[in-house]
Amino acid sequence: METDNGARVVDQARTSLIPKHEREKRRREKEAQRDYGRGRSVNTRTIKDKKLRRNLQALESKYKAAALKAKDAEILLQGTSGYLEPETELERTYKVRQDEIVESVSVATAQKRFDLTLNELGPYVFDYSRNGRDLLLAGRRGHIASMDWRQGKLNCEFQVNEIVRDVRWLHTNQYMAVAQKKNVYIYDGNGVELHCLNQHRDVSHLEYLPYHFLLATLGVSGYLKYQDVSTGQLVSEIATKLGPPASMAQNPYNAICFTGHNNGQIQLWSPSCSSSNGPLVKLLAHKGPVRAMSIDREGRYMVSTGQDCKMSVWDIRQFRMVNEYTTRQPASSVAISDRGVTAVGWGTHTTMWQGLFTKHAVEQTKVQSPYLTWGGEGRRVERVKWCPLEDVLGIGHDEGFSSIIVPGAGEPNMDVMEVNPFETVKERQDSEVRSLLNKLQPEMIALDPTFIGQLDLRSEEQRQAERDLDAKPVDIETEIRKKARGKNSALRRYLRKQRAKNVIDEKRLKVDEIWKEQLQQREQKKKEKETDLGPALGRFAKRE
């Protein structure tokens, strides 16, 4: 662009003389902070305490150095993810069939493409273990099997002789949770029943939170329940108040559970929520039942499908719809891989989409055509799920199970300190103990996992001044009688429990006074009855 006098206008002109190496250093720091940073840095200039300011500056410098080292270590990563790329503009990757992919890949990769024909006890749902090594299959008519799918080795197989709605691996491949007709059962790796969770009735959806050791169940009654599988305690029980659910998913970034309902709502829950306060977030996503949801592993984007034949891409940081697509039939399942490839199962087809969302893009572009397709052979899809650390997509349908190859879907550089697909028995036992020691509490589940809490910096005078002066003082006696309202026996039972405690405070003294008052009233009633009945029949008076 030129002005009238012939001068050229530059949009981003450098007004300061910064050396080239300094510009390169700043660019590298900016990229490292974007990819590996811990969020916005602390402004230490406003801190008056010298010791605190010095400590925070040291921490910030460590975070900055760690991000730079992680960025520099990218050159050492051996694996790279490859995609199918068309040679010409007229060529389309979704026309490539699985037999063509099998012929072009190595023998070890080609063995990952297989079909299991189980057409009598379906449709089948399934789950992969966290390291992607074991596969758990469950047919609707009670058939359950686990196997090492890479080696084709069957671990266990049994029949429960009742309806099975969902299955999940727990923290290792030695424990599995099965949602059967009435209750949820936990079995070991050999198929032996360990526990029957009687409090989880008519469960239709299961989710397992590995860092908190929580099994989340959602039943036909609309109750969301959290069970701690390490201690056996029921952590939370929440009523969604929207009837039978349509779908359920978890955010792997912050362990928030997403529930989809028949009125088109998506609700976000944590164990700290309650039935009275409601969910963390309510989102009207579709004009009909929400059939399926999936969240990417960084917790940025969500893909949801509904009965209205729509597939929506959401930015869940802002709870804003990015793009919307149309499916030919209502999609029954959706899953997002480690590299952002989205698989959508609808009818007898499964469609894989690449580039529905981009990590650092300001505006998301709409994809015109899918990446790959599979199906059309009359097998109705029940569930799709990606195998961790592999370019493999598992598909459960009414005739069994299919494993297909999707190039570029898996993470090529695995972190074996997190999940190790080649671990031995000793390493598995050590990792189980380590994960139990590092177990997170249910109260730490929040929308922002980086936020723990804040210090109350107000003085005692400010807190007294901000206190509600119009509120009536709490009467301990009224509070006690309100908690134990009902018949007189309920009050006595409550007082007996309170007097069993060894803490002597104002409440305990008030409890003792009420207890003595109750004793005096009972003695007085007894004397009145004895007087009315006389000395001969007084001993038959009914005791209170």
Coordinates of C-alpha atoms in Angstrom, one line a residue:
M1 CA 0.0 0.0 0.0
E2 CA 1.4 3.4 -1.0
T3 CA 0.3 6.9 0.0
D4 CA 0.0 10.0 -2.3
N5 CA 3.7 11.0 -1.8
G6 CA 4.9 7.5 -2.8
A7 CA 5.8 6.4 0.7
R8 CA 5.0 2.7 1.6
V9 CA 3.0 1.9 4.7
V10 CA 4.2 -1.1 6.6
D11 CA 1.7 -2.8 9.1
Q12 CA 4.3 -4.1 11.5
A13 CA 7.2 -1.8 11.4
R14 CA 10.2 -2.2 13.8
T15 CA 10.6 1.1 15.6
S16 CA 13.3 -0.1 18.0
L17 CA 16.7 -1.4 17.0
I18 CA 16.6 -5.0 18.5
P19 CA 19.4 -7.3 17.4
K20 CA 18.4 -10.4 15.5
H21 CA 19.6 -12.9 18.2
E22 CA 17.4 -11.0 20.8
R23 CA 14.4 -11.2 18.5
E24 CA 15.0 -14.9 18.0
K25 CA 15.3 -15.4 21.8
R26 CA 12.0 -13.7 22.4
R27 CA 10.3 -15.7 19.7
R28 CA 11.6 -18.9 21.2
E29 CA 10.4 -17.9 24.7
K30 CA 7.0 -17.0 23.4
E31 CA 6.6 -20.3 21.6
A32 CA 7.8 -22.2 24.7
Q33 CA 5.4 -20.4 27.0
R34 CA 2.5 -21.1 24.5
D35 CA 3.2 -24.8 24.3
Y36 CA 4.6 -25.7 27.7
G37 CA 3.9 -22.7 30.0
R38 CA 2.0 -22.7 33.2
G39 CA -0.3 -19.8 32.4
R40 CA 0.1 -16.1 33.1
S41 CA 3.2 -15.3 35.2
V42 CA 2.9 -13.6 38.6
N43 CA 3.6 -9.8 38.6
T44 CA 6.3 -9.6 41.3
R45 CA 6.7 -5.8 41.1
T46 CA 3.6 -5.2 43.2
I47 CA 4.8 -7.4 46.1
K48 CA 6.2 -5.4 49.0
D49 CA 7.6 -8.3 51.0
K50 CA 11.2 -8.7 49.8
K51 CA 11.5 -12.4 50.8
L52 CA 8.3 -13.4 49.1
R53 CA 9.2 -11.4 46.0
R54 CA 12.5 -13.1 45.8
N55 CA 11.0 -16.6 46.2
L56 CA 8.4 -15.9 43.5
Q57 CA 11.0 -14.5 41.1
A58 CA 13.0 -17.7 41.6
L59 CA 9.9 -19.8 40.9
E60 CA 9.1 -17.9 37.8
S61 CA 12.6 -18.2 36.4
K62 CA 12.4 -22.0 37.1
Y63 CA 9.1 -22.3 35.2
K64 CA 10.6 -20.3 32.3
A65 CA 13.7 -22.4 32.1
A66 CA 11.6 -25.6 32.3
A67 CA 9.4 -24.5 29.4
L68 CA 12.5 -23.6 27.3
K69 CA 14.1 -27.0 28.0
A70 CA 10.9 -28.8 27.0
K71 CA 10.8 -26.8 23.8
D72 CA 14.4 -27.5 23.0
A73 CA 13.8 -31.3 23.7
E74 CA 11.4 -31.5 20.8
I75 CA 14.3 -32.2 18.5
L76 CA 15.0 -35.4 20.5
L77 CA 11.5 -36.9 19.9
Q78 CA 11.9 -39.7 17.5
G79 CA 8.3 -40.4 16.4
T80 CA 6.3 -38.2 14.0
S81 CA 2.6 -38.5 13.2
G82 CA 1.8 -39.0 9.5
Y83 CA -1.4 -38.4 7.7
L84 CA -2.9 -39.5 4.4
E85 CA -2.3 -36.7 1.9
P86 CA -3.8 -36.5 -1.5
E87 CA -1.5 -36.2 -4.4
T88 CA -3.8 -34.0 -6.5
E89 CA -6.6 -31.5 -5.7
L90 CA -9.2 -33.9 -7.1
E91 CA -8.2 -36.8 -5.0
R92 CA -10.0 -37.4 -1.7
T93 CA -8.7 -39.3 1.3
Y94 CA -12.1 -40.6 2.4
K95 CA -12.2 -42.8 -0.7
V96 CA -9.3 -44.8 0.6
R97 CA -10.4 -48.2 1.9
Q98 CA -9.0 -50.2 4.8
D99 CA -7.6 -53.0 2.5
E100 CA -5.5 -50.4 0.7
I101 CA -4.1 -49.0 3.9
V102 CA -3.2 -52.6 5.1
E103 CA -1.3 -53.2 1.9
S104 CA 0.7 -50.0 2.4
V105 CA 1.8 -50.3 6.0
S106 CA 4.2 -52.6 7.8
V107 CA 3.3 -56.2 8.8
A108 CA 3.2 -55.2 12.5
T109 CA 0.8 -52.4 11.8
A110 CA -1.3 -54.5 9.4
Q111 CA -2.0 -57.0 12.2
K112 CA -3.9 -54.3 14.2
R113 CA -6.7 -54.4 11.6
F114 CA -9.0 -57.2 12.5
D115 CA -12.7 -58.1 13.0
L116 CA -14.4 -60.2 15.7
T117 CA -17.6 -61.8 14.5
L118 CA -19.9 -62.1 17.5
N119 CA -23.4 -61.8 16.0
E120 CA -25.4 -63.7 18.6
L121 CA -25.0 -61.7 21.8
G122 CA -24.6 -58.1 20.6
P123 CA -24.6 -55.2 20.2
Y124 CA -21.2 -54.8 21.8
V125 CA -19.7 -52.0 23.9
F126 CA -16.1 -52.0 24.8
D127 CA -13.3 -50.1 26.6
Y128 CA -9.5 -49.9 26.2
S129 CA -7.2 -49.9 29.2
R130 CA -5.2 -46.7 29.9
N131 CA -2.0 -48.0 28.2
G132 CA -4.0 -49.4 25.2
R133 CA -2.8 -52.9 25.8
D134 CA -6.0 -54.7 26.9
L135 CA -9.5 -54.7 25.4
L136 CA -12.7 -55.3 27.4
L137 CA -15.8 -56.4 25.4
A138 CA -19.4 -56.6 26.7
G139 CA -22.4 -57.8 24.7
R140 CA -25.9 -56.5 25.5
R141 CA -27.0 -60.1 26.3
G142 CA -24.5 -60.8 29.0
H143 CA -21.3 -61.8 27.2
I144 CA -18.1 -60.3 28.8
A145 CA -14.5 -60.9 27.6
S146 CA -11.1 -59.3 28.1
M147 CA -8.1 -59.8 25.8
D148 CA -4.6 -58.6 24.9
W149 CA -5.7 -57.5 21.5
R150 CA -2.1 -57.1 20.1
Q151 CA -1.2 -60.7 20.7
G152 CA -4.7 -62.0 20.3
K153 CA -4.6 -63.6 23.7
L154 CA -7.8 -64.1 25.6
N155 CA -7.5 -63.2 29.3
C156 CA -11.0 -64.2 30.5
E157 CA -14.5 -64.8 29.2
F158 CA -17.8 -65.4 31.1
Q159 CA -21.5 -65.0 30.8
V160 CA -23.6 -63.0 33.4
N161 CA -27.0 -64.1 32.0
E162 CA -28.5 -60.6 32.2
I163 CA -28.5 -57.3 30.4
V164 CA -25.1 -55.4 30.3
R165 CA -25.4 -51.7 29.5
D166 CA -21.8 -50.5 30.0
V167 CA -18.3 -51.6 31.0
R168 CA -15.1 -49.8 32.1
W169 CA -11.6 -50.7 33.1
L170 CA -10.5 -49.4 36.5
H171 CA -7.0 -48.2 37.4
T172 CA -5.3 -51.4 36.0
N173 CA -6.3 -54.3 33.8
Q174 CA -6.9 -56.4 36.9
Y175 CA -10.3 -54.8 37.7
M176 CA -13.3 -54.0 35.6
A177 CA -16.7 -52.4 36.4
V178 CA -19.8 -53.8 34.6
A179 CA -23.2 -52.1 34.7
Q180 CA -25.7 -54.9 34.6
K181 CA -29.4 -55.1 34.8
K182 CA -29.9 -54.0 38.4
N183 CA -26.5 -53.3 40.0
V184 CA -22.9 -52.5 39.2
Y185 CA -20.4 -55.3 39.7
I186 CA -16.7 -55.3 39.9
Y187 CA -14.7 -58.3 38.6
D188 CA -11.0 -59.1 38.7
G189 CA -8.8 -59.9 35.6
N190 CA -9.9 -63.6 35.8
G191 CA -13.6 -62.8 35.8
V192 CA -14.2 -63.5 39.5
E193 CA -16.8 -61.2 41.1
L194 CA -15.3 -59.0 43.8
H195 CA -18.0 -56.5 44.7
C196 CA -21.6 -55.8 44.1
L197 CA -22.4 -52.1 44.4
N198 CA -26.0 -52.2 45.6
Q199 CA -26.3 -48.4 45.9
H200 CA -25.9 -48.0 42.1
R201 CA -29.2 -49.1 40.6
D202 CA -30.2 -49.4 37.0
V203 CA -27.0 -47.8 35.8
S204 CA -26.7 -47.0 32.1
H205 CA -23.4 -45.0 31.8
L206 CA -20.1 -45.5 33.5
E207 CA -17.0 -43.3 33.7
Y208 CA -13.8 -43.8 35.6
L209 CA -11.6 -40.9 36.9
P210 CA -8.0 -42.4 37.2
Y211 CA -6.3 -39.7 39.2
H212 CA -9.1 -39.6 41.8
F213 CA -9.9 -43.4 41.9
L214 CA -13.6 -42.5 41.4
L215 CA -16.2 -44.5 39.5
A216 CA -18.9 -42.2 38.3
T217 CA -22.3 -43.9 37.4
L218 CA -25.4 -42.4 35.9
G219 CA -28.6 -44.4 36.1
V220 CA -32.1 -44.4 34.6
S221 CA -33.4 -42.7 37.7
G222 CA -31.2 -39.6 36.9
Y223 CA -28.8 -39.9 39.9
L224 CA -25.1 -39.2 39.3
K225 CA -23.1 -41.1 41.9
Y226 CA -19.3 -41.1 42.7
Q227 CA -17.8 -44.2 44.3
D228 CA -14.3 -44.3 45.6
V229 CA -12.9 -47.6 44.5
S230 CA -9.8 -47.4 46.8
T231 CA -11.8 -47.1 50.0
G232 CA -15.3 -48.3 49.0
Q233 CA -17.0 -45.2 50.2
L234 CA -19.9 -43.5 48.3
V235 CA -18.5 -39.9 47.9
S236 CA -21.4 -38.1 46.4
E237 CA -25.0 -38.7 45.2
I238 CA -26.5 -36.0 43.0
A239 CA -30.0 -35.8 41.4
T240 CA -29.9 -34.3 37.9
K241 CA -33.7 -33.9 38.0
L242 CA -34.0 -34.4 34.2
G243 CA -35.0 -38.0 34.1
P244 CA -33.2 -40.8 32.3
P245 CA -29.9 -39.6 30.7
A246 CA -29.0 -39.8 27.0
S247 CA -25.2 -39.7 27.3
M248 CA -22.2 -39.1 29.6
A249 CA -18.6 -38.2 29.1
Q250 CA -15.7 -36.9 31.2
N251 CA -13.2 -34.1 30.6
P252 CA -9.7 -35.7 30.9
Y253 CA -8.2 -32.3 31.7
N254 CA -10.1 -31.5 34.9
A255 CA -12.2 -34.7 35.6
I256 CA -15.5 -32.8 35.2
C257 CA -18.4 -35.1 34.2
F258 CA -20.6 -34.0 31.3
T259 CA -24.2 -35.4 31.2
G260 CA -26.4 -35.2 28.1
H261 CA -30.2 -35.2 28.5
N262 CA -33.3 -35.7 26.4
N263 CA -34.2 -31.9 26.5
G264 CA -31.0 -31.0 24.7
Q265 CA -29.1 -29.8 27.8
I266 CA -25.5 -30.7 28.7
Q267 CA -24.7 -30.3 32.4
L268 CA -21.3 -30.2 34.0
W269 CA -20.9 -31.9 37.4
S270 CA -18.3 -32.4 40.1
P271 CA -18.5 -34.3 43.4
S272 CA -18.8 -31.0 45.2
C273 CA -22.1 -30.2 43.5
S274 CA -25.4 -31.0 45.2
S275 CA -29.0 -31.5 44.0
S276 CA -30.1 -28.2 45.6
N277 CA -27.4 -26.0 44.1
G278 CA -27.5 -27.7 40.7
P279 CA -24.7 -28.2 38.2
L280 CA -21.6 -26.1 37.6
V281 CA -22.7 -25.2 34.0
K282 CA -25.9 -25.7 32.0
L283 CA -25.5 -25.7 28.2
L284 CA -28.4 -25.9 25.7
A285 CA -26.6 -27.8 22.9
H286 CA -29.2 -29.4 20.7
K287 CA -32.9 -29.3 19.9
G288 CA -33.4 -32.9 20.9
P289 CA -31.7 -35.6 23.0
V290 CA -27.9 -35.3 23.2
R291 CA -26.8 -38.7 21.9
A292 CA -23.0 -38.5 22.4
M293 CA -20.2 -36.2 23.6
S294 CA -16.4 -36.3 23.6
I295 CA -13.8 -33.8 24.9
D296 CA -10.2 -33.5 23.7
R297 CA -7.4 -34.4 26.2
E298 CA -6.4 -30.7 26.7
G299 CA -10.0 -29.7 27.8
R300 CA -10.4 -27.1 25.1
Y301 CA -12.9 -28.4 22.7
M302 CA -16.0 -30.6 22.8
V303 CA -17.8 -32.4 20.0
S304 CA -21.5 -33.3 20.7
T305 CA -24.1 -35.0 18.5
G306 CA -27.9 -34.9 18.9
Q307 CA -31.1 -36.5 17.8
D308 CA -31.6 -33.4 15.5
C309 CA -28.9 -34.9 13.1
K310 CA -26.4 -32.1 14.1
M311 CA -22.7 -32.4 15.2
S312 CA -21.6 -29.3 17.0
V313 CA -18.0 -28.3 17.9
W314 CA -17.8 -26.3 21.1
D315 CA -15.0 -24.2 22.7
I316 CA -15.7 -25.1 26.3
R317 CA -13.4 -22.5 27.7
Q318 CA -15.9 -19.9 26.5
F319 CA -18.9 -22.3 26.1
R320 CA -19.3 -21.1 22.6
M321 CA -20.2 -23.0 19.5
V322 CA -17.4 -23.0 16.9
N323 CA -18.9 -24.9 14.0
E324 CA -21.9 -27.0 13.3
Y325 CA -22.2 -30.0 10.9
T326 CA -25.0 -32.2 9.7
T327 CA -25.1 -36.0 9.9
R328 CA -27.3 -38.1 7.7
Q329 CA -28.6 -40.0 10.8
P330 CA -28.4 -39.2 14.5
A331 CA -24.9 -40.1 15.6
S332 CA -24.8 -42.8 18.4
S333 CA -21.1 -42.3 19.4
V334 CA -18.3 -39.8 19.1
A335 CA -14.6 -39.9 20.2
I336 CA -11.6 -37.6 19.9
S337 CA -8.1 -39.1 19.5
D338 CA -4.8 -37.8 21.1
R339 CA -4.0 -35.9 17.9
G340 CA -7.4 -34.3 17.5
V341 CA -9.0 -36.7 14.9
T342 CA -12.7 -37.1 15.6
A343 CA -14.6 -40.3 14.9
V344 CA -18.4 -40.2 14.6
G345 CA -20.5 -43.3 14.4
W346 CA -23.9 -42.9 12.9
G347 CA -26.2 -45.7 11.5
T348 CA -24.0 -48.3 9.9
H349 CA -21.2 -45.8 9.1
T350 CA -18.2 -44.3 10.9
T351 CA -16.7 -41.0 9.7
M352 CA -13.3 -39.7 10.8
W353 CA -12.8 -35.9 10.7
Q354 CA -9.5 -34.1 10.8
G355 CA -9.0 -30.4 11.7
L356 CA -12.4 -29.8 13.3
F357 CA -10.5 -27.6 15.7
T358 CA -7.0 -26.2 15.8
K359 CA -5.2 -25.5 19.1
H360 CA -3.8 -22.0 18.5
A361 CA -6.1 -20.7 15.8
V362 CA -8.1 -17.6 16.5
E363 CA -10.9 -18.6 14.1
Q364 CA -11.7 -22.2 13.4
T365 CA -12.3 -23.0 9.7
K366 CA -15.1 -25.4 8.7
V367 CA -14.0 -28.7 7.2
Q368 CA -15.6 -29.5 3.9
S369 CA -15.1 -33.3 3.7
P370 CA -14.2 -36.1 6.2
Y371 CA -10.7 -37.7 6.5
L372 CA -11.7 -41.3 6.3
T373 CA -14.9 -43.4 6.3
W374 CA -15.8 -46.9 7.2
G375 CA -18.9 -49.1 7.1
G376 CA -22.0 -49.3 5.0
E377 CA -22.1 -53.1 5.3
G378 CA -25.2 -53.3 7.4
R379 CA -23.5 -53.4 10.9
R380 CA -25.1 -50.8 13.1
V381 CA -22.5 -48.9 15.2
E382 CA -23.0 -48.9 18.9
R383 CA -19.7 -47.3 20.1
V384 CA -16.5 -45.9 18.7
K385 CA -13.4 -45.3 20.8
W386 CA -9.7 -44.6 20.1
C387 CA -7.0 -46.9 21.3
P388 CA -4.5 -44.9 23.4
L389 CA -1.0 -44.4 21.8
E390 CA -2.1 -46.1 18.6
D391 CA -3.4 -45.2 15.2
V392 CA -6.3 -47.6 15.8
L393 CA -10.0 -47.0 16.1
G394 CA -12.2 -49.6 17.8
I395 CA -15.8 -49.9 16.6
G396 CA -18.4 -51.9 18.5
H397 CA -21.5 -52.9 16.5
D398 CA -24.4 -55.4 16.5
E399 CA -22.2 -58.1 14.8
G400 CA -19.2 -57.9 17.1
F401 CA -16.1 -55.7 17.1
S402 CA -13.9 -54.1 14.4
S403 CA -10.4 -52.6 14.7
I404 CA -9.4 -50.2 11.9
I405 CA -6.2 -48.3 11.1
V406 CA -6.4 -44.5 11.0
P407 CA -3.0 -43.0 10.1
G408 CA -2.0 -40.0 12.2
A409 CA -4.6 -40.4 15.0
G410 CA -2.3 -41.6 17.8
E411 CA 0.3 -39.9 19.9
P412 CA 3.8 -40.9 18.5
N413 CA 5.8 -39.9 21.5
M414 CA 4.5 -41.6 24.6
D415 CA 5.4 -40.7 28.2
V416 CA 6.1 -44.1 29.8
M417 CA 6.2 -42.4 33.3
E418 CA 2.5 -41.8 32.8
V419 CA 1.3 -44.9 31.0
N420 CA 3.5 -47.7 29.7
P421 CA 2.1 -50.2 27.2
F422 CA 5.2 -52.4 27.7
E423 CA 5.2 -52.6 31.5
T424 CA 5.9 -55.8 33.4
V425 CA 4.0 -57.1 36.3
K426 CA 6.5 -55.5 38.8
E427 CA 6.2 -52.2 37.0
R428 CA 2.4 -52.4 37.0
Q429 CA 2.4 -53.0 40.8
D430 CA 4.8 -50.1 41.4
S431 CA 2.8 -47.8 39.3
E432 CA -0.4 -48.8 41.2
V433 CA 1.2 -48.0 44.5
R434 CA 2.6 -44.7 43.2
S435 CA -0.8 -43.7 41.8
L436 CA -2.5 -44.5 45.2
L437 CA 0.1 -42.3 47.0
N438 CA -0.6 -39.5 44.5
K439 CA -4.3 -39.8 44.7
L440 CA -6.3 -36.6 44.4
Q441 CA -9.2 -35.8 46.7
P442 CA -12.7 -35.4 45.1
E443 CA -12.9 -31.8 46.5
M444 CA -10.1 -30.8 44.1
I445 CA -12.3 -31.4 41.0
A446 CA -13.1 -28.0 39.6
L447 CA -13.5 -26.2 36.2
D448 CA -10.1 -24.7 36.7
P449 CA -7.7 -27.4 37.9
T450 CA -4.9 -24.9 38.4
F451 CA -6.9 -23.0 41.0
I452 CA -6.6 -24.3 44.6
G453 CA -7.8 -21.5 46.8
Q454 CA -7.2 -17.9 48.0
L455 CA -6.1 -16.5 51.3
D456 CA -8.5 -14.3 53.1
L457 CA -6.4 -11.1 53.4
R458 CA -9.1 -9.2 55.2
S459 CA -8.4 -8.1 58.8
E460 CA -10.7 -9.1 61.7
E461 CA -12.2 -5.6 61.8
Q462 CA -13.1 -5.8 58.1
R463 CA -14.7 -9.2 58.5
Q464 CA -16.8 -8.0 61.5
A465 CA -17.8 -4.9 59.5
E466 CA -18.9 -7.0 56.5
R467 CA -20.9 -9.4 58.6
D468 CA -24.6 -9.3 58.1
L469 CA -25.8 -7.2 61.1
D470 CA -29.5 -7.8 60.3
A471 CA -29.2 -11.6 60.7
K472 CA -30.7 -13.0 63.8
P473 CA -28.3 -14.8 66.3
V474 CA -28.5 -18.6 66.0
D475 CA -30.2 -20.2 69.0
I476 CA -28.5 -23.5 69.8
E477 CA -31.6 -24.9 71.5
T478 CA -33.8 -24.1 68.5
E479 CA -31.2 -25.6 66.2
I480 CA -31.1 -28.9 68.2
R481 CA -34.8 -29.3 68.3
K482 CA -35.1 -28.5 64.6
K483 CA -32.6 -31.2 63.6
A484 CA -34.4 -33.8 65.7
R485 CA -37.9 -32.7 64.9
G486 CA -40.5 -35.5 64.8
K487 CA -41.6 -37.8 67.6
N488 CA -40.1 -37.6 71.0
S489 CA -38.1 -40.8 70.3
A490 CA -36.2 -39.0 67.5
L491 CA -35.2 -36.2 69.9
R492 CA -34.0 -38.7 72.5
R493 CA -32.0 -40.6 69.8
Y494 CA -30.3 -37.4 68.7
L495 CA -29.5 -36.3 72.2
R496 CA -28.1 -39.8 73.0
K497 CA -25.7 -39.6 70.1
Q498 CA -24.6 -36.0 71.0
R499 CA -23.9 -36.9 74.6
A500 CA -21.7 -39.8 73.5
K501 CA -19.2 -37.3 72.1
N502 CA -16.3 -36.3 74.3
V503 CA -16.2 -32.6 73.2
I504 CA -17.5 -30.3 75.8
D505 CA -18.7 -27.0 74.3
E506 CA -21.7 -24.8 74.4
K507 CA -23.7 -27.1 72.3
R508 CA -22.9 -30.1 74.5
L509 CA -24.0 -28.2 77.6
K510 CA -27.3 -27.3 76.0
V511 CA -27.8 -30.9 75.0
D512 CA -27.2 -32.0 78.6
E513 CA -29.8 -29.5 79.8
I514 CA -32.4 -30.8 77.3
W515 CA -31.6 -34.3 78.3
K516 CA -32.2 -33.6 82.0
E517 CA -35.4 -31.8 81.1
Q518 CA -36.6 -34.9 79.2
L519 CA -35.8 -37.1 82.2
Q520 CA -37.7 -34.9 84.5
Q521 CA -40.7 -34.9 82.2
R522 CA -40.7 -38.7 81.9
E523 CA -40.5 -39.1 85.7
Q524 CA -43.4 -36.7 86.2
K525 CA -45.5 -38.5 83.7
K526 CA -44.7 -41.8 85.4
K527 CA -45.8 -40.5 88.8
E528 CA -49.0 -39.1 87.4
K529 CA -49.9 -42.5 85.9
E530 CA -49.1 -44.3 89.1
T531 CA -51.4 -41.9 91.0
D532 CA -54.2 -42.4 88.6
L533 CA -53.9 -46.2 88.6
G534 CA -53.4 -46.6 92.3
P535 CA -50.9 -48.5 94.4
A536 CA -51.9 -51.9 93.1
L537 CA -51.9 -51.2 89.4
G538 CA -49.3 -48.5 89.3
R539 CA -46.5 -51.0 88.6
F540 CA -48.2 -51.9 85.2
A541 CA -48.0 -48.3 84.0
K542 CA -46.4 -48.0 80.5
R543 CA -42.9 -46.5 80.6
E544 CA -41.9 -43.7 78.3

